[in-house]
mmCIF file of C-alpha atoms in Angstrom:
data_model
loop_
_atom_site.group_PDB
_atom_site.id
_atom_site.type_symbol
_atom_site.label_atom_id
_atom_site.label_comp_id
_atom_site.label_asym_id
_atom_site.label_seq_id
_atom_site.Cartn_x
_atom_site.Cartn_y
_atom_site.Cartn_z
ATOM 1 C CA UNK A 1 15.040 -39.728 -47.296
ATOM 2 C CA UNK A 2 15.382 -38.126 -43.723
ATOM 3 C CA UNK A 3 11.754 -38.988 -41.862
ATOM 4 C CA UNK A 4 11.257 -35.215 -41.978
ATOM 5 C CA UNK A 5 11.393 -35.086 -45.845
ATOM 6 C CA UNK A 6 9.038 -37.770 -45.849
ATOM 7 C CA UNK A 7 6.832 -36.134 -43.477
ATOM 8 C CA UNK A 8 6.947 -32.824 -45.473
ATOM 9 C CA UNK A 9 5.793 -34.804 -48.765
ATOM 10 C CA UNK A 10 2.822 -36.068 -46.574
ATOM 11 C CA UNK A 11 1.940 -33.128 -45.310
ATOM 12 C CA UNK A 12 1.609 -31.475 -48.936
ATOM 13 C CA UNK A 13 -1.418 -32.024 -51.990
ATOM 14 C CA UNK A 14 0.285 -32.807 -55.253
ATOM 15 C CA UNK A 15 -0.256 -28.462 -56.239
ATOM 16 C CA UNK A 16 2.286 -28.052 -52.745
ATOM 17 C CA UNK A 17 -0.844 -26.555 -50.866
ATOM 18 C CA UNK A 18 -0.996 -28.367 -47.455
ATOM 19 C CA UNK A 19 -3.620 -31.054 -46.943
ATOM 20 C CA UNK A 20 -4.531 -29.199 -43.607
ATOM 21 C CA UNK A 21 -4.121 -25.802 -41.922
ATOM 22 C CA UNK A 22 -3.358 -27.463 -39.144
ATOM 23 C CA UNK A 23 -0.081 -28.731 -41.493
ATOM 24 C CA UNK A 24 1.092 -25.210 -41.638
ATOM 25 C CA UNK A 25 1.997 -24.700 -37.850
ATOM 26 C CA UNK A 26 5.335 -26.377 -37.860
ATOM 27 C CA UNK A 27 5.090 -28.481 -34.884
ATOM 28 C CA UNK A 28 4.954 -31.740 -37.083
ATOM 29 C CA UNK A 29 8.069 -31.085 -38.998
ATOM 30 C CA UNK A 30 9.336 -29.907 -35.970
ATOM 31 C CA UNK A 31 8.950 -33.150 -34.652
ATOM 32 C CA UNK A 32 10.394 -35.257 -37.073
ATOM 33 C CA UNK A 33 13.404 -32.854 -37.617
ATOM 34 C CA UNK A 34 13.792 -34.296 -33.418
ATOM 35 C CA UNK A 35 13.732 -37.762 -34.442
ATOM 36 C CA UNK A 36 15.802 -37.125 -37.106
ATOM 37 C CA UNK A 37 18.423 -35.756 -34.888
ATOM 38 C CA UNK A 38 17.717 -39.262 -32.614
ATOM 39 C CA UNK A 39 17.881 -41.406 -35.082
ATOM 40 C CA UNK A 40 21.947 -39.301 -36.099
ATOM 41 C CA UNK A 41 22.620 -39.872 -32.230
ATOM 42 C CA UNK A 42 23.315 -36.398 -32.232
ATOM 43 C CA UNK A 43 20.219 -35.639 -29.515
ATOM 44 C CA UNK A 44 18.839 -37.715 -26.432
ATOM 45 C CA UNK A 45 15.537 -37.302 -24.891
ATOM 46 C CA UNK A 46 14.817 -38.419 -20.920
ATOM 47 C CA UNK A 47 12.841 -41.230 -19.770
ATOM 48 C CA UNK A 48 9.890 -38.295 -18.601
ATOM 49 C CA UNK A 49 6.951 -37.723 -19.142
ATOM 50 C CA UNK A 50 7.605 -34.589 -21.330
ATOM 51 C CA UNK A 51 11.166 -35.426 -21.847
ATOM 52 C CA UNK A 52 13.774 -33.275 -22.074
ATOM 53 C CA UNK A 53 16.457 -32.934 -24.730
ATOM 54 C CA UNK A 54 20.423 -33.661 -24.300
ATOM 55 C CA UNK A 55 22.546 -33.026 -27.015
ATOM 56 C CA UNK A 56 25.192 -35.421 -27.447
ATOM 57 C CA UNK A 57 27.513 -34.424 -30.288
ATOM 58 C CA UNK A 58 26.979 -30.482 -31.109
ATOM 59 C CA UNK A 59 27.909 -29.551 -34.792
ATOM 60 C CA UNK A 60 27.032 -29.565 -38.110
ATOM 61 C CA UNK A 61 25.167 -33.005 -39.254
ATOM 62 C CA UNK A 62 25.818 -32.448 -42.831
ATOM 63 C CA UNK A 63 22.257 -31.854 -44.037
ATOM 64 C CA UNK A 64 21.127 -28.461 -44.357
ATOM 65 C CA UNK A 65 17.740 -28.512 -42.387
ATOM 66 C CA UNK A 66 19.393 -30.927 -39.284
ATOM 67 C CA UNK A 67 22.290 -28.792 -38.972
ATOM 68 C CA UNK A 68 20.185 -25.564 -39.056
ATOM 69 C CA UNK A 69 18.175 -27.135 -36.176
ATOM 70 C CA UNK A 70 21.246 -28.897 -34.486
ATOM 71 C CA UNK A 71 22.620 -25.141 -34.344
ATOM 72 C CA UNK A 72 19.028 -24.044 -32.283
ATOM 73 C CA UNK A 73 18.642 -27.170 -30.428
ATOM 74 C CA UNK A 74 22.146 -26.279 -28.640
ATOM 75 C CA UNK A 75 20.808 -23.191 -27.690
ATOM 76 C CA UNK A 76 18.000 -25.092 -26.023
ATOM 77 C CA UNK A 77 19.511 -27.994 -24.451
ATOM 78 C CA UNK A 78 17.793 -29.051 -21.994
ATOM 79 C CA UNK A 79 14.780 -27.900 -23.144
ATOM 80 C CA UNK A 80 11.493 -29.722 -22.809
ATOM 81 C CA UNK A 81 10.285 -31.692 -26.006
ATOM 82 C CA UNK A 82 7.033 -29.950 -25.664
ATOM 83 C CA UNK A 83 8.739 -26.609 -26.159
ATOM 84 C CA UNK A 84 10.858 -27.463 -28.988
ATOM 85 C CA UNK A 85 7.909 -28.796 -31.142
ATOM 86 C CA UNK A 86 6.622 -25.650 -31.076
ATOM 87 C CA UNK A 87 9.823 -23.797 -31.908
ATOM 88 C CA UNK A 88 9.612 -22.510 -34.902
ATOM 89 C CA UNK A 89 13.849 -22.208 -35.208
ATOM 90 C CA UNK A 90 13.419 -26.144 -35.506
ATOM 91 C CA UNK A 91 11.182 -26.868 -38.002
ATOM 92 C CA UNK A 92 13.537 -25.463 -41.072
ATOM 93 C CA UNK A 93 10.485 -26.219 -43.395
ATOM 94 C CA UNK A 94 13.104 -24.082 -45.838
ATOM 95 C CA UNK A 95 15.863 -25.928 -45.691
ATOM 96 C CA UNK A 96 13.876 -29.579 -46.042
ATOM 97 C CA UNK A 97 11.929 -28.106 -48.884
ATOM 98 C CA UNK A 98 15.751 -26.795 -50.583
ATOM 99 C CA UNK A 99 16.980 -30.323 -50.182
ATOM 100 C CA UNK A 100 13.808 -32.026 -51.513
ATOM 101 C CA UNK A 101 13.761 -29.162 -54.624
ATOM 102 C CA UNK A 102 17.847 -30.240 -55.320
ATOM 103 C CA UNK A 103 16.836 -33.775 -55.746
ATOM 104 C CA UNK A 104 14.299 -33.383 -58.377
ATOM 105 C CA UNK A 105 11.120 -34.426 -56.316
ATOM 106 C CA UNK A 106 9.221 -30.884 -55.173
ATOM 107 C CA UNK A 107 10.062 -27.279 -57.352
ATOM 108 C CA UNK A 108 9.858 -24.619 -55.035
ATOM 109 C CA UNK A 109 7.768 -21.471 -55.836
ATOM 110 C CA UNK A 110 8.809 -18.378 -54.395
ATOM 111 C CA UNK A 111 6.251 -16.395 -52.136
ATOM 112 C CA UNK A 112 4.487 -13.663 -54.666
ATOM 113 C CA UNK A 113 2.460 -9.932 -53.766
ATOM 114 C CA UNK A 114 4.402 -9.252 -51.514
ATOM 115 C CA UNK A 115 3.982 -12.247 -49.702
ATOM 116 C CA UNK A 116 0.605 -12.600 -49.678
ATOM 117 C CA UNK A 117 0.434 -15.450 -51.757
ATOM 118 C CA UNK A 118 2.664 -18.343 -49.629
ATOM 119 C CA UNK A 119 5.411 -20.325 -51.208
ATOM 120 C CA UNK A 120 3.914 -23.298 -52.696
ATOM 121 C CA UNK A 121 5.867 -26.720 -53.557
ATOM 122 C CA UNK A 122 4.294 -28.515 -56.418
ATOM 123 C CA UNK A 123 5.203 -32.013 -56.800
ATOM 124 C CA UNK A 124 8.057 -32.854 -59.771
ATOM 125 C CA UNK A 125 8.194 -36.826 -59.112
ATOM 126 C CA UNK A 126 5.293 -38.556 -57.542
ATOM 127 C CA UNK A 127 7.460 -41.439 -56.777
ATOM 128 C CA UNK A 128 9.228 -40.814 -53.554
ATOM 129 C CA UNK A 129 5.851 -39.718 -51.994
ATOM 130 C CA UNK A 130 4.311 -42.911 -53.710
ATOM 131 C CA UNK A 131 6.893 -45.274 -51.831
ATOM 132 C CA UNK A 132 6.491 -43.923 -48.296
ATOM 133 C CA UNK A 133 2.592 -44.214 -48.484
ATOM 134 C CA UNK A 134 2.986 -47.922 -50.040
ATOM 135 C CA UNK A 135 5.261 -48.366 -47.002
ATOM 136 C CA UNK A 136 2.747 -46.988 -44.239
ATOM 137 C CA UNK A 137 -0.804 -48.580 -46.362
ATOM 138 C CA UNK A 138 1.228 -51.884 -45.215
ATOM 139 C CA UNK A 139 1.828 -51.008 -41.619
ATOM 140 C CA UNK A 140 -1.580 -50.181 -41.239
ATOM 141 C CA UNK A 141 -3.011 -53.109 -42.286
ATOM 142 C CA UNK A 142 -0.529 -54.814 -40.260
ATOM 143 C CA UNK A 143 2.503 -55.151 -41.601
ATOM 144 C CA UNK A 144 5.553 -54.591 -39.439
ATOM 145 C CA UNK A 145 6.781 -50.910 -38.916
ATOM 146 C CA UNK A 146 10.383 -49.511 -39.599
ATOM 147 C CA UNK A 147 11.380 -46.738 -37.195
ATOM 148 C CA UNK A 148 10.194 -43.891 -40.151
ATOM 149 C CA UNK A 149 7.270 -45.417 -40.120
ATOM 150 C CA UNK A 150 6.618 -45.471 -36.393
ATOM 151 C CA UNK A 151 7.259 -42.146 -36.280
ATOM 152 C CA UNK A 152 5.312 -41.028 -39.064
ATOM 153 C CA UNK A 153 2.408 -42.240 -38.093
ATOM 154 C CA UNK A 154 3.039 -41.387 -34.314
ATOM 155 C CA UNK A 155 3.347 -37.152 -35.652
ATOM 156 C CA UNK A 156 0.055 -37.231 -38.051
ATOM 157 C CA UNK A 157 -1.485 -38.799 -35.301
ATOM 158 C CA UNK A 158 0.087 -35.880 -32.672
ATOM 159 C CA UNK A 159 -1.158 -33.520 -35.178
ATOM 160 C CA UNK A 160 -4.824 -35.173 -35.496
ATOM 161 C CA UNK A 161 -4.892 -34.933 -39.420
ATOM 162 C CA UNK A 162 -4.419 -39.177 -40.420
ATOM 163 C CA UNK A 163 -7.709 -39.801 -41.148
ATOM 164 C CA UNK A 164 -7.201 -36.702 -43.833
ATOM 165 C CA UNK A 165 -3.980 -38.034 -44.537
ATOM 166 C CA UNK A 166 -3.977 -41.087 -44.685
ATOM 167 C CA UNK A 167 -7.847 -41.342 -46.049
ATOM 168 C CA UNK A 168 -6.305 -44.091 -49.306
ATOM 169 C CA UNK A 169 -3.688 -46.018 -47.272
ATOM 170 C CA UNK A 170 -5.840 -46.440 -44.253
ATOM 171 C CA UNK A 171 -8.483 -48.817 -46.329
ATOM 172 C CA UNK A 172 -11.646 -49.773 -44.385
ATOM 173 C CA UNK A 173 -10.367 -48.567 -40.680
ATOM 174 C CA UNK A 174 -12.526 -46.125 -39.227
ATOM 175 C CA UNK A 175 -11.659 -43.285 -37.154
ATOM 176 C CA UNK A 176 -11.122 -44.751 -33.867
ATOM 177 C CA UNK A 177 -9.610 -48.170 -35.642
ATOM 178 C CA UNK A 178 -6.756 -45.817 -37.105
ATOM 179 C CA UNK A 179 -6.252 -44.321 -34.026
ATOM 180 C CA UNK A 180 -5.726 -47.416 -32.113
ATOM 181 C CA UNK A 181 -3.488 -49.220 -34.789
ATOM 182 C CA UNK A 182 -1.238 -46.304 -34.734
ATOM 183 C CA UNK A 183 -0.891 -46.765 -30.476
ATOM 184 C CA UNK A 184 -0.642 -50.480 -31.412
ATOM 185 C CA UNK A 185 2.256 -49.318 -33.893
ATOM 186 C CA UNK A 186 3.998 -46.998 -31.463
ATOM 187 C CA UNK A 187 3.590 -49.604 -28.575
ATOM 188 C CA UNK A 188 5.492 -52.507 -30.414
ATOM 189 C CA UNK A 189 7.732 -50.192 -32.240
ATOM 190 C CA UNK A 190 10.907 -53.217 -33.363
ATOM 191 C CA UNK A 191 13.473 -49.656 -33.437
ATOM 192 C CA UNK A 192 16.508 -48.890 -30.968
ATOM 193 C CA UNK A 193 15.792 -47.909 -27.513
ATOM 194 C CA UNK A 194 16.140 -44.070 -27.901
ATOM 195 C CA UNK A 195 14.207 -44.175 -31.359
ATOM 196 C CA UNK A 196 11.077 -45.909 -29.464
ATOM 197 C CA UNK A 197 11.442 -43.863 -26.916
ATOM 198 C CA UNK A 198 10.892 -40.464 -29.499
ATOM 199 C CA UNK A 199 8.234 -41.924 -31.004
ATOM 200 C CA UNK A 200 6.620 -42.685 -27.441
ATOM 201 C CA UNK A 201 6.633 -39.196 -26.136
ATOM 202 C CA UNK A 202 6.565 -37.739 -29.504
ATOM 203 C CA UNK A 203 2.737 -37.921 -29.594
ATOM 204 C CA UNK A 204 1.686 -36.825 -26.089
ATOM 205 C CA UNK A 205 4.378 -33.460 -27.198
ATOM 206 C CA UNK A 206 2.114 -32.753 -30.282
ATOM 207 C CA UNK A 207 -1.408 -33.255 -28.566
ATOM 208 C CA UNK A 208 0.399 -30.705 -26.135
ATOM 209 C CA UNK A 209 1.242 -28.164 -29.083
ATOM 210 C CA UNK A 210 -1.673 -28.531 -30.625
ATOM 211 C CA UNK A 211 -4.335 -28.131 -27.724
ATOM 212 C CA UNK A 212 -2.812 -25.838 -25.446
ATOM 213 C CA UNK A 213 -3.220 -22.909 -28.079
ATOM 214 C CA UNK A 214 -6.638 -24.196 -28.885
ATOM 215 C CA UNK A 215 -7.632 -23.746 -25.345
ATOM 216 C CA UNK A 216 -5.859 -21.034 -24.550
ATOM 217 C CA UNK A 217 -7.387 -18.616 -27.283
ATOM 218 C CA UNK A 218 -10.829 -20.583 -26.612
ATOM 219 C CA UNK A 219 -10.300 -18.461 -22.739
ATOM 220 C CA UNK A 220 -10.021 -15.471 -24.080
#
């Protein structure tokens, strides 16, 4: 599965409610829908700070939600990675949620009156969702990270929701213990250059997406 599939089962309760309001706002998927598109070699990101995003090869990447973003990311190249977390044209929560619905694992329920009640995604097979916790309940207790993992746990970190959703997989580690074994994760990340290198700036992007507004409306 692409790491934003992954991400979206994580980010879901076995009903398809989110585990978090905070897991409604996009910039998560957003970001893993990024590293996707790193991990294709289809996008670059710049040795900054808040690096910005090259694309490399435009054009369809022959998965509905990537090429749906591939198409917006072009229209932003150049763009700052804090800016495209946040870009709602990116996330394609739709299109991962279509592809994850065609292979049997989520059914997708359509939004009812009127739209008041949201689309929800109730789990079909357990088993995917199963596999990528096994998979990150071993990194944590120190096991040694694939790429997906790094960046999984580098987003729900970004997002500040692991302790929520991670509370089985992350055993006895406390709150700041999690933390730091995910910057221990990040930091020795065994992936390509320009993989590590997402997953580096991916988190300081997602504390920026997610405090900014917090602060902002906090002003007013």
């Amino acid at each position: 599965m692409l790491i934003s599939e992954e991400l979206f089962l994580l980010l879901r309760r076995d009903d398809g409610k989110p585990e978090s309001a905070m897991a409604q706002r996009g910039y998560g998927l957003a970001a893993a829908v990024i590293t996707d598109l790193v991990v294709a070699e289809r996008i670059t990101l710049s040795d900054d700070k808040d690096p910005r995003m090259t694309v490399l090869v435009p054009g369809p990447v022959g998965h509905p939600a990537l090429d749906a973003a591939m198409a917006r990311l072009e229209q932003r190249d150049g763009k700052k990675l804090s800016s495209l977390v946040t870009d709602g044209k990116v996330s394609r929560e739709k299109e991962v949620a279509e592809a994850l619905a065609a292979a049997g694992v989520i059914r997708v329920e359509e939004k009812r009156a009127l739209g008041l009640v949201p689309e929800r995604y109730p789990v079909v097979d357990p088993e995917p969702e199963r596999r990528v916790r096994e998979r990150l309940r071993t990194v944590l207790l120190g096991g040694t990270p694939t790429s997906a993992d790094c960046s999984l746990l580098a987003i729900l970190q970004g997002l500040e929701i692991a302790p929520k959703v991670l509370e089985e997989e992350k055993g006895t580690l406390g709150k700041k213990e999690l933390k730091q074994r995910i910057e221990e994760v990040s930091a020795d990340a065994e992936t390509g250059d320009a993989v590590a290198k997402a997953v580096a700036a991916m988190n300081t992007a997602m504390m920026t997406a997610v405090i900014v507004p917090i602060v902002v409306s906090g002003s007013n």
